[in-house]
Amino acid sequence: MTNKFIIFLFLITGVLQLNAQEPTIKTDSLQEVVITSSRIDLPFKENSRTINIITSEDIKNSAAFTISDLLQQVAGVDIRRRGTGGSQADLYIRGGGFDQTLLLIDGIKMDDAQTGHHTMNAALPLEVIERIEIVKGPAARIFGQNAFTGAINIVTKSSLKNTVSTNVEAGSFGQLNGSVTVGAELNNSSHIFHAGKLTSEGYRTNSDYDNSNYFLKSVFNKNYQPIEMVATFFERNFGAQNFYTPLSFGFNEYEETQNSLLAFTTKFQSENLKIQPRIYWKRNQDMFLLQRDDPEFFRNFHISNKLGAEVNASYTSKHGVTGFGVDLSKIYLRSNNLGQRNRFMATAFLEHRFSLLDDILDITPGVALTYFSDFKFNAFPGLDIGVDINENLRLYGNIGYTYRIPTYTDLYYSDSVSQGNEDLQPEEAFAQEVGLKYISSKFRASLAVFNRDAENLIDYFRESENDAVFTATNIAEVNTKGLEFDASYNFKVSSFNQTVTFGYAYLDDNILDQNEALSRYSLNTLKHQYTTRLSTQFFKNISQNIIYKYAERTTGQTYNVWDASVRVRLNQLELSVTASNIFDADYVETGFTPMPPSNIMFGFRYILN
């Protein structure tokens, strides 16, 4: 698909605005959004951490098809994809590794003991997401050990009332997406069900995929003591050409993954006390072939199961709010490469928020104490401080220790180019941050500077540039510092809402006492990252979005990517045209896999109320 054809399609779609007729969509306000990813519930504006909120309206205007595409539009978040369709992507925050960011679904921890490569296997379809809470910086005292550099909590929709929504999309590279989403409100229960299929012939050799998504959220006994159930099953089958090996090796890689979750949550609440117990089961399965047509040549097969139970609570008194909780989990891994492994984890959380000077100043000390059956006891203390300068402006800071134990891949994996290390020590870091945030009805902005001093950071190193084998190694010392700025401005043109957003992140990731040419992962971070989105509406049923992303990595690679979308609403029918990488940028986000050239998708959605 040529650039001229893509631009021509957007011009033609723009002409359709002459017949627009639909009520204006109100822009979401973040003023009173309550951050649900911690024990102490706080409105967004009162939190003393750097937090980005992606609302349901932001999702509609993102020109994204998957969470991987969506998160790329947040400065300070680095999503390194290997192709399209969300088949395989790694999640990084503030220069940390893909094992150092925790993903949660409605507060349920989705960490995988095998490898952080599977984190995004649990990513939900966009249709069922209410918002996404991105917590940047060390969050171990809130969530536990995997939140080394941050955490992302996906909050699902609570209700769709009685609706049926069908969606079909088709476009370049033989892409075909189809889904149905159903909402049902009954007398004493409510249900949301989603089923989706994403397929493509691939934009290059061996880059085809066939992915399936299933999601069910039910609330039972909602008139008395509600019990919430979340169940997911995601299957991804995809050609993995050059995902892990260079083109010169001549391999024809292929991978199949399955990720499932079953969780039950309830809440007991009085005037001062809130208690939220939960039980859950998470399963991940991964099968990798080095030669797609010859399974016997080299095959990895892993199945991990995590059984968890947790209780989180908060108590409000005249002295402030106390948050406390216990999280217990047992992990089982069965693998032809990693062996049979078991791990028990127990974490106790305690924090208290003091409000002083007529609520102008708040101080929140806290600690997480964790026991690992194979790495014993560890503690993550931290402190958050916030000062309300005026009604709209807040100064905040936080310090804390953070921690990550090695994955089973770090410890035991072995092939011709990679070698685990059973003697690895846990990663540790001490991080500090100072920030300023301004929030009003039309304009919001935040500025943060941060520093992280890490020890024993795990990376894969080789002895020399002539050595083909990378071995998991603890790096002696790593310093990471940076700056982030985010802003959003809402304004009106002819009574219609318009939004422009900006984001910039600078990162200086300095690996000390190491030869940088010998590292596999740590030196491909984003030194400069800039994102912006312009969402406009000039007529009643047509809206447009333009997204620009600039990246400069520490390796010297730079690239500019433009995406755009147009949506046309006609009563219960919505038509869309989305163009990705409009100007055909040639770039690689990770490893050896070039990203897709310019491409276009046409969408058709019908909503029956």
Coordinates of C-alpha atoms in Angstrom, one line a residue:
M1 CA 0.0 0.0 0.0
T2 CA 1.6 3.2 -1.1
N3 CA 1.8 6.4 1.0
K4 CA -0.2 8.3 -1.7
F5 CA -3.0 5.8 -1.6
I6 CA -3.2 6.0 2.2
I7 CA -3.3 9.8 2.2
F8 CA -5.9 9.7 -0.6
L9 CA -8.1 7.5 1.5
F10 CA -8.0 9.9 4.5
L11 CA -8.8 12.8 2.2
I12 CA -11.9 10.9 0.9
T13 CA -13.0 10.0 4.4
G14 CA -12.6 13.6 5.5
V15 CA -15.1 14.7 2.8
L16 CA -17.7 12.5 4.5
Q17 CA -17.8 15.0 7.3
L18 CA -20.2 17.2 5.3
N19 CA -23.1 14.8 6.3
A20 CA -22.0 14.3 10.0
Q21 CA -24.7 13.8 12.6
E22 CA -24.0 12.5 16.1
P23 CA -23.8 14.0 19.6
T24 CA -20.5 15.2 20.8
I25 CA -18.5 12.7 22.9
K26 CA -17.6 14.2 26.3
T27 CA -13.9 14.1 27.1
D28 CA -13.0 11.9 30.2
S29 CA -11.8 13.8 33.2
L30 CA -9.1 12.4 35.4
Q31 CA -9.9 14.7 38.3
E32 CA -11.6 12.0 40.5
V33 CA -10.3 8.7 38.9
V34 CA -9.4 6.5 41.9
I35 CA -6.2 4.5 41.4
T36 CA -7.2 1.0 42.2
S37 CA -3.8 -0.7 42.0
S38 CA -2.9 -0.2 45.6
R39 CA -4.4 -1.0 49.1
I40 CA -5.0 2.7 49.8
D41 CA -7.4 4.1 47.3
L42 CA -6.5 7.6 46.2
P43 CA -7.8 10.0 43.5
F44 CA -5.3 10.4 40.7
K45 CA -4.6 14.0 41.7
E46 CA -3.7 13.1 45.3
N47 CA -1.2 10.3 44.5
S48 CA 2.5 10.9 45.1
R49 CA 3.9 8.8 42.3
T50 CA 4.3 9.3 38.5
I51 CA 1.1 7.7 37.1
N52 CA -0.3 7.8 33.6
I53 CA -3.9 7.0 33.0
I54 CA -5.1 5.7 29.6
T55 CA -8.9 6.2 29.6
S56 CA -11.4 4.4 27.4
E57 CA -11.7 7.6 25.3
D58 CA -7.9 7.6 24.8
I59 CA -8.1 4.0 23.6
K60 CA -10.8 4.9 21.0
N61 CA -8.5 7.7 19.7
S62 CA -5.3 5.8 19.7
A63 CA -5.4 4.2 16.3
A64 CA -4.2 1.0 18.1
F65 CA -5.4 -2.5 17.7
T66 CA -3.7 -4.1 20.7
I67 CA -2.3 -3.1 24.1
S68 CA 1.2 -3.4 22.7
D69 CA 0.4 -0.7 20.1
L70 CA -1.4 1.4 22.7
L71 CA 1.4 1.5 25.3
Q72 CA 3.9 2.7 22.7
Q73 CA 2.2 6.1 22.9
V74 CA 3.2 6.6 26.6
A75 CA 6.6 8.4 27.1
G76 CA 8.7 6.4 29.5
V77 CA 7.2 3.1 28.4
D78 CA 9.1 1.1 25.8
I79 CA 7.2 -1.7 24.0
R80 CA 9.5 -3.7 21.8
R81 CA 7.4 -5.6 19.3
R82 CA 8.4 -8.3 17.0
G83 CA 5.7 -7.8 14.3
T84 CA 2.0 -7.1 14.4
G85 CA -1.1 -8.5 16.0
G86 CA 0.4 -8.5 19.6
S87 CA 1.9 -11.9 19.0
Q88 CA 5.2 -11.1 20.8
A89 CA 6.2 -7.9 22.6
D90 CA 8.4 -7.0 25.6
L91 CA 7.5 -4.5 28.2
Y92 CA 10.0 -2.0 29.6
I93 CA 9.6 1.0 31.9
R94 CA 12.3 3.6 32.5
G95 CA 15.0 1.5 31.0
G96 CA 14.4 -1.6 33.0
G97 CA 14.4 -5.1 31.6
F98 CA 11.4 -7.0 30.3
D99 CA 11.6 -9.1 33.6
Q100 CA 11.3 -5.9 35.7
T101 CA 7.8 -4.6 34.9
L102 CA 4.7 -6.2 36.5
L103 CA 1.5 -6.5 34.6
L104 CA -1.8 -6.7 36.5
I105 CA -5.4 -7.4 35.5
D106 CA -7.8 -5.8 37.9
G107 CA -5.0 -5.9 40.5
I108 CA -4.2 -9.6 39.8
K109 CA -0.4 -10.1 39.4
M110 CA 0.3 -11.7 36.0
D111 CA 4.1 -12.3 36.5
D112 CA 5.6 -15.4 34.9
A113 CA 8.4 -17.2 36.7
Q114 CA 9.7 -18.7 33.4
T115 CA 10.5 -15.4 31.6
G116 CA 9.3 -11.8 31.3
H117 CA 9.0 -12.5 27.5
H118 CA 5.5 -13.9 28.4
T119 CA 4.3 -10.8 30.3
M120 CA 2.3 -9.4 27.3
N121 CA 0.7 -12.8 26.6
A122 CA -1.9 -11.8 29.2
A123 CA -2.7 -8.5 27.6
L124 CA -6.5 -8.0 27.2
P125 CA -8.4 -7.1 24.1
L126 CA -9.1 -3.3 24.0
E127 CA -12.9 -3.7 23.8
V128 CA -13.1 -4.8 27.5
I129 CA -10.7 -2.3 29.0
E130 CA -12.1 0.7 31.1
R131 CA -8.7 2.2 31.7
I132 CA -5.0 1.4 32.2
E133 CA -3.0 2.6 35.2
I134 CA 0.7 3.0 34.6
V135 CA 2.8 3.3 37.7
K136 CA 6.4 4.4 36.9
G137 CA 9.3 3.9 39.3
P138 CA 10.0 1.3 42.0
A139 CA 6.7 -0.2 43.2
A140 CA 8.0 -3.3 45.0
R141 CA 6.6 -2.1 48.4
I142 CA 3.1 -1.9 46.7
F143 CA 3.1 -5.0 44.5
G144 CA 6.1 -7.1 45.3
Q145 CA 9.3 -8.2 43.6
N146 CA 8.5 -8.0 39.9
A147 CA 7.6 -4.3 40.0
F148 CA 11.3 -3.4 39.8
T149 CA 10.9 -0.4 37.6
G150 CA 7.1 0.0 37.5
A151 CA 3.7 -1.7 37.1
I152 CA 0.8 -1.6 34.7
N153 CA -2.7 -2.4 35.9
I154 CA -5.4 -3.1 33.3
V155 CA -8.8 -2.2 34.7
T156 CA -11.6 -4.0 33.0
K157 CA -15.1 -2.6 32.3
S158 CA -17.5 -3.1 35.2
S159 CA -20.7 -3.3 33.0
L160 CA -21.8 -3.1 29.4
K161 CA -25.5 -3.2 30.3
N162 CA -27.5 -5.2 27.7
T163 CA -25.5 -4.8 24.5
V164 CA -24.0 -6.8 21.7
S165 CA -21.1 -5.4 19.7
T166 CA -19.6 -7.0 16.6
N167 CA -16.4 -5.8 15.0
V168 CA -14.7 -6.8 11.7
E169 CA -11.4 -5.3 10.4
A170 CA -9.4 -6.2 7.3
G171 CA -6.4 -4.8 5.6
S172 CA -2.8 -5.1 4.5
F173 CA -0.8 -8.3 4.8
G174 CA -4.0 -10.3 4.7
Q175 CA -4.9 -9.0 8.2
L176 CA -8.4 -10.1 9.3
N177 CA -9.7 -9.3 12.8
G178 CA -13.2 -10.3 14.0
S179 CA -14.8 -10.1 17.5
V180 CA -18.0 -10.1 19.4
T181 CA -18.6 -8.5 22.8
V182 CA -21.7 -9.1 24.8
G183 CA -23.0 -7.4 28.0
A184 CA -25.8 -8.8 30.1
E185 CA -27.4 -7.3 33.2
L186 CA -29.6 -9.7 35.2
N187 CA -31.5 -9.4 38.4
N188 CA -28.7 -10.5 40.7
S189 CA -25.7 -10.9 38.3
S190 CA -23.9 -9.2 35.4
H191 CA -21.7 -10.5 32.7
I192 CA -19.3 -9.4 30.0
F193 CA -18.1 -11.8 27.3
H194 CA -15.7 -11.2 24.5
A195 CA -14.4 -13.6 21.8
G196 CA -12.0 -12.4 19.1
K197 CA -9.8 -13.8 16.3
L198 CA -6.8 -12.0 14.7
T199 CA -5.1 -13.5 11.7
S200 CA -2.6 -12.4 9.1
E201 CA -0.6 -13.9 6.2
G202 CA 2.4 -11.8 7.4
Y203 CA 4.3 -8.8 6.1
R204 CA 7.5 -10.8 5.5
T205 CA 8.6 -14.4 5.3
N206 CA 7.3 -16.5 8.2
S207 CA 5.5 -13.6 10.0
D208 CA 2.0 -15.0 9.8
Y209 CA -0.2 -15.4 12.9
D210 CA -3.4 -16.8 14.1
N211 CA -4.5 -15.5 17.5
S212 CA -7.6 -16.1 19.6
N213 CA -8.9 -14.1 22.6
Y214 CA -11.6 -15.1 25.1
F215 CA -12.6 -13.0 28.1
L216 CA -15.4 -13.4 30.6
K217 CA -16.2 -11.2 33.6
S218 CA -19.1 -11.9 35.8
V219 CA -20.5 -10.5 39.1
F220 CA -22.6 -12.9 41.1
N221 CA -24.8 -12.1 44.1
K222 CA -24.4 -8.4 43.3
N223 CA -27.4 -7.3 45.4
Y224 CA -26.0 -8.9 48.6
Q225 CA -22.3 -9.8 48.8
P226 CA -20.9 -9.5 45.2
I227 CA -18.4 -12.0 44.0
E228 CA -16.5 -11.1 40.9
M229 CA -15.1 -13.7 38.5
V230 CA -12.6 -13.0 35.8
A231 CA -11.7 -15.7 33.3
T232 CA -9.4 -15.4 30.2
F233 CA -7.9 -17.6 27.6
F234 CA -5.5 -16.3 25.0
E235 CA -3.9 -18.4 22.3
R236 CA -1.2 -17.1 19.9
N237 CA 0.3 -19.1 17.1
F238 CA 2.9 -17.2 15.0
G239 CA 5.8 -17.4 12.7
A240 CA 8.8 -16.1 14.6
Q241 CA 11.3 -15.3 11.8
N242 CA 14.5 -13.8 13.4
F243 CA 12.8 -13.2 16.7
Y244 CA 15.8 -14.7 18.5
T245 CA 18.4 -15.4 15.8
P246 CA 19.9 -13.3 13.0
L247 CA 19.0 -13.8 9.3
S248 CA 22.4 -15.3 8.7
F249 CA 21.6 -18.3 10.8
G250 CA 18.9 -19.4 8.3
F251 CA 16.4 -20.7 10.9
N252 CA 12.7 -20.8 10.3
E253 CA 11.4 -20.1 13.9
Y254 CA 7.8 -20.7 15.1
E255 CA 6.1 -20.3 18.4
E256 CA 2.8 -21.1 20.1
T257 CA 1.7 -19.6 23.4
Q258 CA -1.4 -20.0 25.7
N259 CA -2.2 -17.8 28.6
S260 CA -5.2 -18.3 30.9
L261 CA -6.5 -16.8 34.2
L262 CA -9.3 -17.6 36.6
A263 CA -9.8 -15.4 39.6
F264 CA -12.5 -14.7 42.2
T265 CA -12.6 -11.5 44.2
T266 CA -15.0 -10.1 46.8
K267 CA -15.0 -7.1 49.1
F268 CA -16.2 -6.5 52.7
Q269 CA -16.6 -2.9 53.6
S270 CA -17.7 -0.8 56.6
E271 CA -17.4 2.9 57.3
N272 CA -13.7 2.6 58.2
L273 CA -12.6 -0.8 57.1
K274 CA -12.2 -2.4 53.7
I275 CA -11.1 -6.0 53.2
Q276 CA -10.7 -7.5 49.7
P277 CA -9.8 -11.3 49.5
R278 CA -8.9 -13.0 46.2
I279 CA -8.0 -16.4 44.9
Y280 CA -6.6 -17.0 41.4
W281 CA -5.0 -19.4 39.1
K282 CA -2.7 -18.4 36.2
R283 CA -1.4 -20.7 33.5
N284 CA 1.1 -20.1 30.7
Q285 CA 2.2 -22.5 28.0
D286 CA 5.0 -21.9 25.5
M287 CA 6.1 -24.1 22.6
F288 CA 9.0 -22.8 20.5
L289 CA 10.5 -24.5 17.3
L290 CA 13.8 -23.4 15.8
Q291 CA 12.8 -25.0 12.5
R292 CA 9.1 -24.7 11.9
D293 CA 8.8 -27.7 9.6
D294 CA 11.1 -29.9 11.7
P295 CA 10.0 -30.1 15.3
E296 CA 12.7 -32.6 16.2
F297 CA 15.5 -30.2 15.2
F298 CA 15.1 -28.0 18.4
R299 CA 12.0 -27.7 20.5
N300 CA 11.4 -25.9 23.8
F301 CA 8.1 -26.7 25.7
H302 CA 7.3 -25.0 29.0
I303 CA 4.1 -25.0 31.2
S304 CA 3.9 -22.8 34.2
N305 CA 1.1 -22.6 36.8
K306 CA 0.7 -20.1 39.5
L307 CA -1.8 -20.6 42.3
G308 CA -2.4 -17.5 44.5
A309 CA -4.4 -16.2 47.4
E310 CA -4.3 -12.7 48.8
V311 CA -6.1 -10.4 51.2
N312 CA -5.7 -6.6 50.9
A313 CA -7.2 -4.2 53.4
S314 CA -7.3 -0.6 54.5
Y315 CA -8.4 1.0 57.8
T316 CA -9.3 4.7 58.1
S317 CA -8.9 6.5 61.5
K318 CA -8.2 10.0 62.8
H319 CA -4.5 9.3 62.3
G320 CA -4.8 8.6 58.6
V321 CA -5.3 5.5 56.4
T322 CA -3.4 2.2 57.0
G323 CA -3.1 -0.3 54.2
F324 CA -2.0 -3.9 54.8
G325 CA -2.2 -7.2 53.1
V326 CA -0.8 -10.7 52.6
D327 CA -0.1 -12.4 49.2
L328 CA 0.7 -16.2 49.0
S329 CA 1.5 -18.0 45.8
K330 CA 2.9 -21.3 44.6
I331 CA 4.5 -21.7 41.2
Y332 CA 5.0 -25.0 39.3
L333 CA 7.1 -25.2 36.1
R334 CA 7.4 -28.2 33.8
S335 CA 9.9 -27.8 30.9
N336 CA 12.0 -30.0 28.7
N337 CA 14.8 -27.4 28.9
L338 CA 14.4 -25.8 32.4
G339 CA 13.4 -29.0 34.2
Q340 CA 10.8 -29.3 36.9
R341 CA 10.8 -26.4 39.3
N342 CA 8.6 -25.2 42.3
R343 CA 8.7 -22.0 44.2
F344 CA 6.6 -20.7 47.1
M345 CA 6.3 -17.0 47.7
A346 CA 4.8 -15.1 50.6
T347 CA 4.6 -11.3 50.9
A348 CA 3.3 -9.1 53.7
F349 CA 2.5 -5.4 52.9
L350 CA 2.1 -2.5 55.4
E351 CA 1.8 1.3 54.7
H352 CA 0.2 4.3 56.4
R353 CA -0.7 7.6 54.9
F354 CA -0.4 10.6 57.3
S355 CA -2.3 13.8 56.4
L356 CA -0.9 16.9 57.9
L357 CA -1.3 20.7 57.8
D358 CA -5.1 20.5 56.9
D359 CA -4.4 17.8 54.3
I360 CA -1.8 20.0 52.5
L361 CA 1.0 17.6 53.3
D362 CA 0.8 13.8 53.1
I363 CA 3.5 11.3 54.1
T364 CA 3.2 7.6 53.3
P365 CA 5.9 5.2 54.6
G366 CA 5.6 1.5 53.7
V367 CA 7.3 -1.8 53.5
A368 CA 6.9 -5.2 51.8
L369 CA 8.4 -8.3 53.4
T370 CA 8.8 -11.2 51.0
Y371 CA 9.8 -14.8 51.5
F372 CA 11.0 -16.9 48.5
S373 CA 11.5 -20.6 49.0
D374 CA 14.7 -20.4 46.9
F375 CA 15.9 -16.9 47.8
K376 CA 14.8 -16.5 51.4
F377 CA 13.6 -13.2 53.0
N378 CA 13.8 -9.7 51.5
A379 CA 12.4 -6.3 52.4
F380 CA 11.4 -3.4 50.2
P381 CA 10.9 -0.2 52.3
G382 CA 9.8 3.1 50.7
L383 CA 8.4 6.5 51.3
D384 CA 6.1 8.8 49.4
I385 CA 5.6 12.5 50.2
G386 CA 3.2 15.0 48.6
V387 CA 2.5 18.7 49.0
D388 CA -0.5 20.5 47.6
I389 CA 0.8 23.9 46.5
N390 CA -2.7 24.9 45.5
E391 CA -5.9 23.3 44.3
N392 CA -4.4 22.3 40.9
L393 CA -0.6 22.0 41.6
R394 CA 1.1 19.2 43.5
L395 CA 4.7 18.6 44.4
Y396 CA 5.7 15.0 45.2
G397 CA 8.6 12.7 45.8
N398 CA 9.3 9.1 46.6
I399 CA 12.2 6.9 47.5
G400 CA 12.4 3.1 47.8
Y401 CA 14.2 -0.1 47.5
T402 CA 13.3 -2.6 44.8
Y403 CA 14.2 -6.2 44.1
R404 CA 13.9 -9.0 41.5
I405 CA 14.8 -12.6 41.8
P406 CA 16.0 -14.4 38.7
T407 CA 13.6 -16.1 36.4
Y408 CA 13.9 -19.8 35.7
T409 CA 15.2 -18.9 32.2
D410 CA 17.9 -16.7 33.8
L411 CA 18.9 -19.7 36.1
Y412 CA 18.6 -22.8 33.9
Y413 CA 18.1 -22.1 30.2
S414 CA 20.6 -23.6 27.7
D415 CA 21.0 -23.6 24.0
S416 CA 23.8 -23.0 21.4
V417 CA 23.9 -19.2 22.0
S418 CA 22.5 -18.8 25.5
Q419 CA 23.4 -20.2 28.9
G420 CA 21.7 -19.7 32.2
N421 CA 23.5 -19.3 35.5
E422 CA 22.4 -21.1 38.7
D423 CA 24.7 -18.9 40.8
L424 CA 22.9 -15.7 39.9
Q425 CA 22.1 -13.3 42.8
P426 CA 18.8 -11.2 43.0
E427 CA 18.7 -7.8 41.4
E428 CA 18.6 -4.8 43.9
A429 CA 18.1 -1.1 43.5
F430 CA 17.6 2.1 45.4
A431 CA 15.5 4.6 43.5
Q432 CA 14.5 8.3 44.0
E433 CA 12.1 10.5 42.3
V434 CA 10.8 14.1 42.4
G435 CA 7.8 15.3 40.4
L436 CA 5.4 18.1 39.8
K437 CA 1.8 17.6 38.5
Y438 CA -0.8 20.2 37.4
I439 CA -4.4 19.2 36.8
S440 CA -7.3 21.3 35.7
S441 CA -10.4 20.7 33.6
K442 CA -8.7 21.7 30.4
F443 CA -5.0 21.2 31.0
R444 CA -2.9 18.7 32.8
A445 CA 0.8 18.2 32.9
S446 CA 3.5 16.4 34.9
L447 CA 7.2 16.6 35.2
A448 CA 9.4 14.0 36.9
V449 CA 13.1 13.5 37.4
F450 CA 14.4 10.1 38.7
N451 CA 17.5 8.2 39.6
R452 CA 18.0 4.5 40.1
D453 CA 21.2 2.8 41.5
A454 CA 21.1 -0.9 40.8
E455 CA 23.4 -3.7 41.9
N456 CA 23.6 -7.3 40.4
L457 CA 21.4 -6.4 37.4
I458 CA 21.0 -9.5 35.3
D459 CA 22.0 -9.4 31.6
Y460 CA 23.4 -11.8 29.1
F461 CA 27.1 -11.3 28.4
R462 CA 29.7 -13.0 26.3
E463 CA 33.4 -13.2 27.0
S464 CA 34.5 -11.5 23.8
E465 CA 33.0 -10.3 20.5
N466 CA 34.1 -13.6 18.9
D467 CA 32.2 -15.6 21.5
A468 CA 28.8 -16.9 20.3
V469 CA 27.4 -17.8 23.7
F470 CA 25.8 -15.2 26.0
T471 CA 25.7 -16.2 29.7
A472 CA 23.4 -14.8 32.3
T473 CA 25.5 -12.5 34.5
N474 CA 25.1 -10.2 37.4
I475 CA 26.4 -6.7 36.4
A476 CA 28.3 -5.1 39.3
E477 CA 26.7 -1.7 39.2
V478 CA 24.2 0.2 37.0
N479 CA 23.1 3.8 37.2
T480 CA 19.9 5.0 35.5
K481 CA 18.6 8.5 35.6
G482 CA 16.1 10.4 33.5
L483 CA 13.4 12.9 33.0
E484 CA 9.8 12.6 31.9
F485 CA 7.2 15.2 30.8
D486 CA 3.6 14.6 29.9
A487 CA 0.9 17.1 29.0
S488 CA -2.7 17.1 27.7
Y489 CA -4.8 20.1 26.5
N490 CA -8.5 19.9 25.9
F491 CA -10.3 22.7 23.9
K492 CA -13.3 23.2 21.8
V493 CA -13.9 24.1 18.2
S494 CA -17.5 24.8 17.2
S495 CA -18.7 23.1 20.4
F496 CA -16.7 19.9 19.7
N497 CA -14.0 18.6 22.0
Q498 CA -10.4 18.5 20.7
T499 CA -7.4 17.0 22.5
V500 CA -3.7 17.3 22.0
T501 CA -1.2 15.3 24.1
F502 CA 2.5 15.5 24.4
G503 CA 5.0 13.2 26.1
Y504 CA 8.8 13.3 26.3
A505 CA 11.3 11.0 28.1
Y506 CA 15.0 11.2 28.5
L507 CA 17.1 8.3 29.8
D508 CA 20.7 8.0 30.7
D509 CA 21.4 4.3 31.3
N510 CA 25.0 3.8 32.3
I511 CA 26.4 0.3 32.7
L512 CA 29.5 0.7 34.8
D513 CA 32.7 -1.4 34.5
Q514 CA 31.4 -3.4 31.5
N515 CA 32.3 -3.6 27.8
E516 CA 29.0 -2.3 26.2
A517 CA 29.6 -4.3 23.0
L518 CA 29.2 -7.6 24.9
S519 CA 25.7 -7.0 26.3
R520 CA 22.6 -8.6 24.7
Y521 CA 19.8 -6.5 26.3
S522 CA 20.7 -3.6 28.5
L523 CA 22.0 -1.2 25.9
N524 CA 19.1 -0.8 23.6
T525 CA 17.1 1.6 25.8
L526 CA 15.3 4.7 24.6
K527 CA 17.6 7.7 25.2
H528 CA 15.1 10.1 23.8
Q529 CA 11.4 9.4 23.3
Y530 CA 8.7 11.8 22.1
T531 CA 5.0 11.0 21.5
T532 CA 2.1 13.2 20.6
R533 CA -1.5 12.7 19.6
L534 CA -4.0 15.1 18.1
S535 CA -7.6 14.0 18.3
T536 CA -10.1 16.3 16.5
Q537 CA -13.8 16.5 15.7
F538 CA -15.2 19.2 13.5
F539 CA -18.6 17.6 12.6
K540 CA -21.0 15.5 14.6
N541 CA -20.2 12.0 13.5
I542 CA -16.6 12.1 12.2
S543 CA -13.5 12.1 14.4
Q544 CA -9.8 12.0 13.4
N545 CA -6.6 11.1 15.2
I546 CA -3.0 11.6 14.3
I547 CA -0.2 10.0 16.3
Y548 CA 3.5 10.7 16.0
K549 CA 6.3 8.7 17.8
Y550 CA 10.0 9.5 17.8
A551 CA 12.6 7.2 19.2
E552 CA 16.4 7.4 19.7
R553 CA 18.0 4.4 21.2
T554 CA 21.4 4.2 23.0
T555 CA 22.7 2.2 20.1
G556 CA 22.3 5.3 17.9
Q557 CA 19.2 4.1 15.9
T558 CA 16.5 6.8 15.4
Y559 CA 13.1 6.5 13.8
N560 CA 9.9 8.5 13.2
V561 CA 6.6 6.8 13.0
W562 CA 3.2 8.3 12.0
D563 CA -0.2 6.6 12.5
A564 CA -3.7 8.0 11.9
S565 CA -7.3 7.0 12.0
V566 CA -10.7 8.2 11.1
R567 CA -14.0 7.1 12.6
V568 CA -17.4 7.6 11.2
R569 CA -20.5 7.0 13.5
L570 CA -23.9 6.4 11.9
N571 CA -26.3 5.6 14.7
Q572 CA -25.4 2.1 15.8
L573 CA -22.8 1.6 13.0
E574 CA -19.2 2.7 13.2
L575 CA -16.8 2.7 10.2
S576 CA -13.1 3.3 10.6
V577 CA -9.9 3.6 8.5
T578 CA -6.6 3.2 10.3
A579 CA -3.1 3.7 8.7
S580 CA 0.1 2.6 10.5
N581 CA 3.6 3.7 9.7
I582 CA 2.2 6.1 7.1
F583 CA 5.6 7.3 5.8
D584 CA 7.1 3.8 5.6
A585 CA 9.8 4.2 8.3
D586 CA 12.4 1.4 8.3
Y587 CA 13.2 0.5 11.9
V588 CA 13.8 -2.3 14.4
E589 CA 12.5 -2.2 18.0
T590 CA 14.3 -5.2 19.3
G591 CA 16.6 -8.0 18.1
F592 CA 16.7 -8.7 14.4
T593 CA 13.1 -8.2 13.4
P594 CA 12.2 -5.3 11.1
M595 CA 8.9 -3.7 11.8
P596 CA 6.1 -3.6 9.2
P597 CA 6.1 -1.1 6.4
S598 CA 3.1 1.3 5.8
N599 CA -0.2 -0.5 6.1
I600 CA -3.9 0.2 6.3
M601 CA -6.9 -1.4 8.0
F602 CA -10.6 -0.9 7.4
G603 CA -13.0 -1.5 10.3
F604 CA -16.8 -2.1 10.7
R605 CA -18.4 -2.1 14.1
Y606 CA -22.1 -2.6 14.9
I607 CA -23.6 -2.1 18.4
L608 CA -27.0 -3.4 19.3
N609 CA -28.5 -2.0 22.5

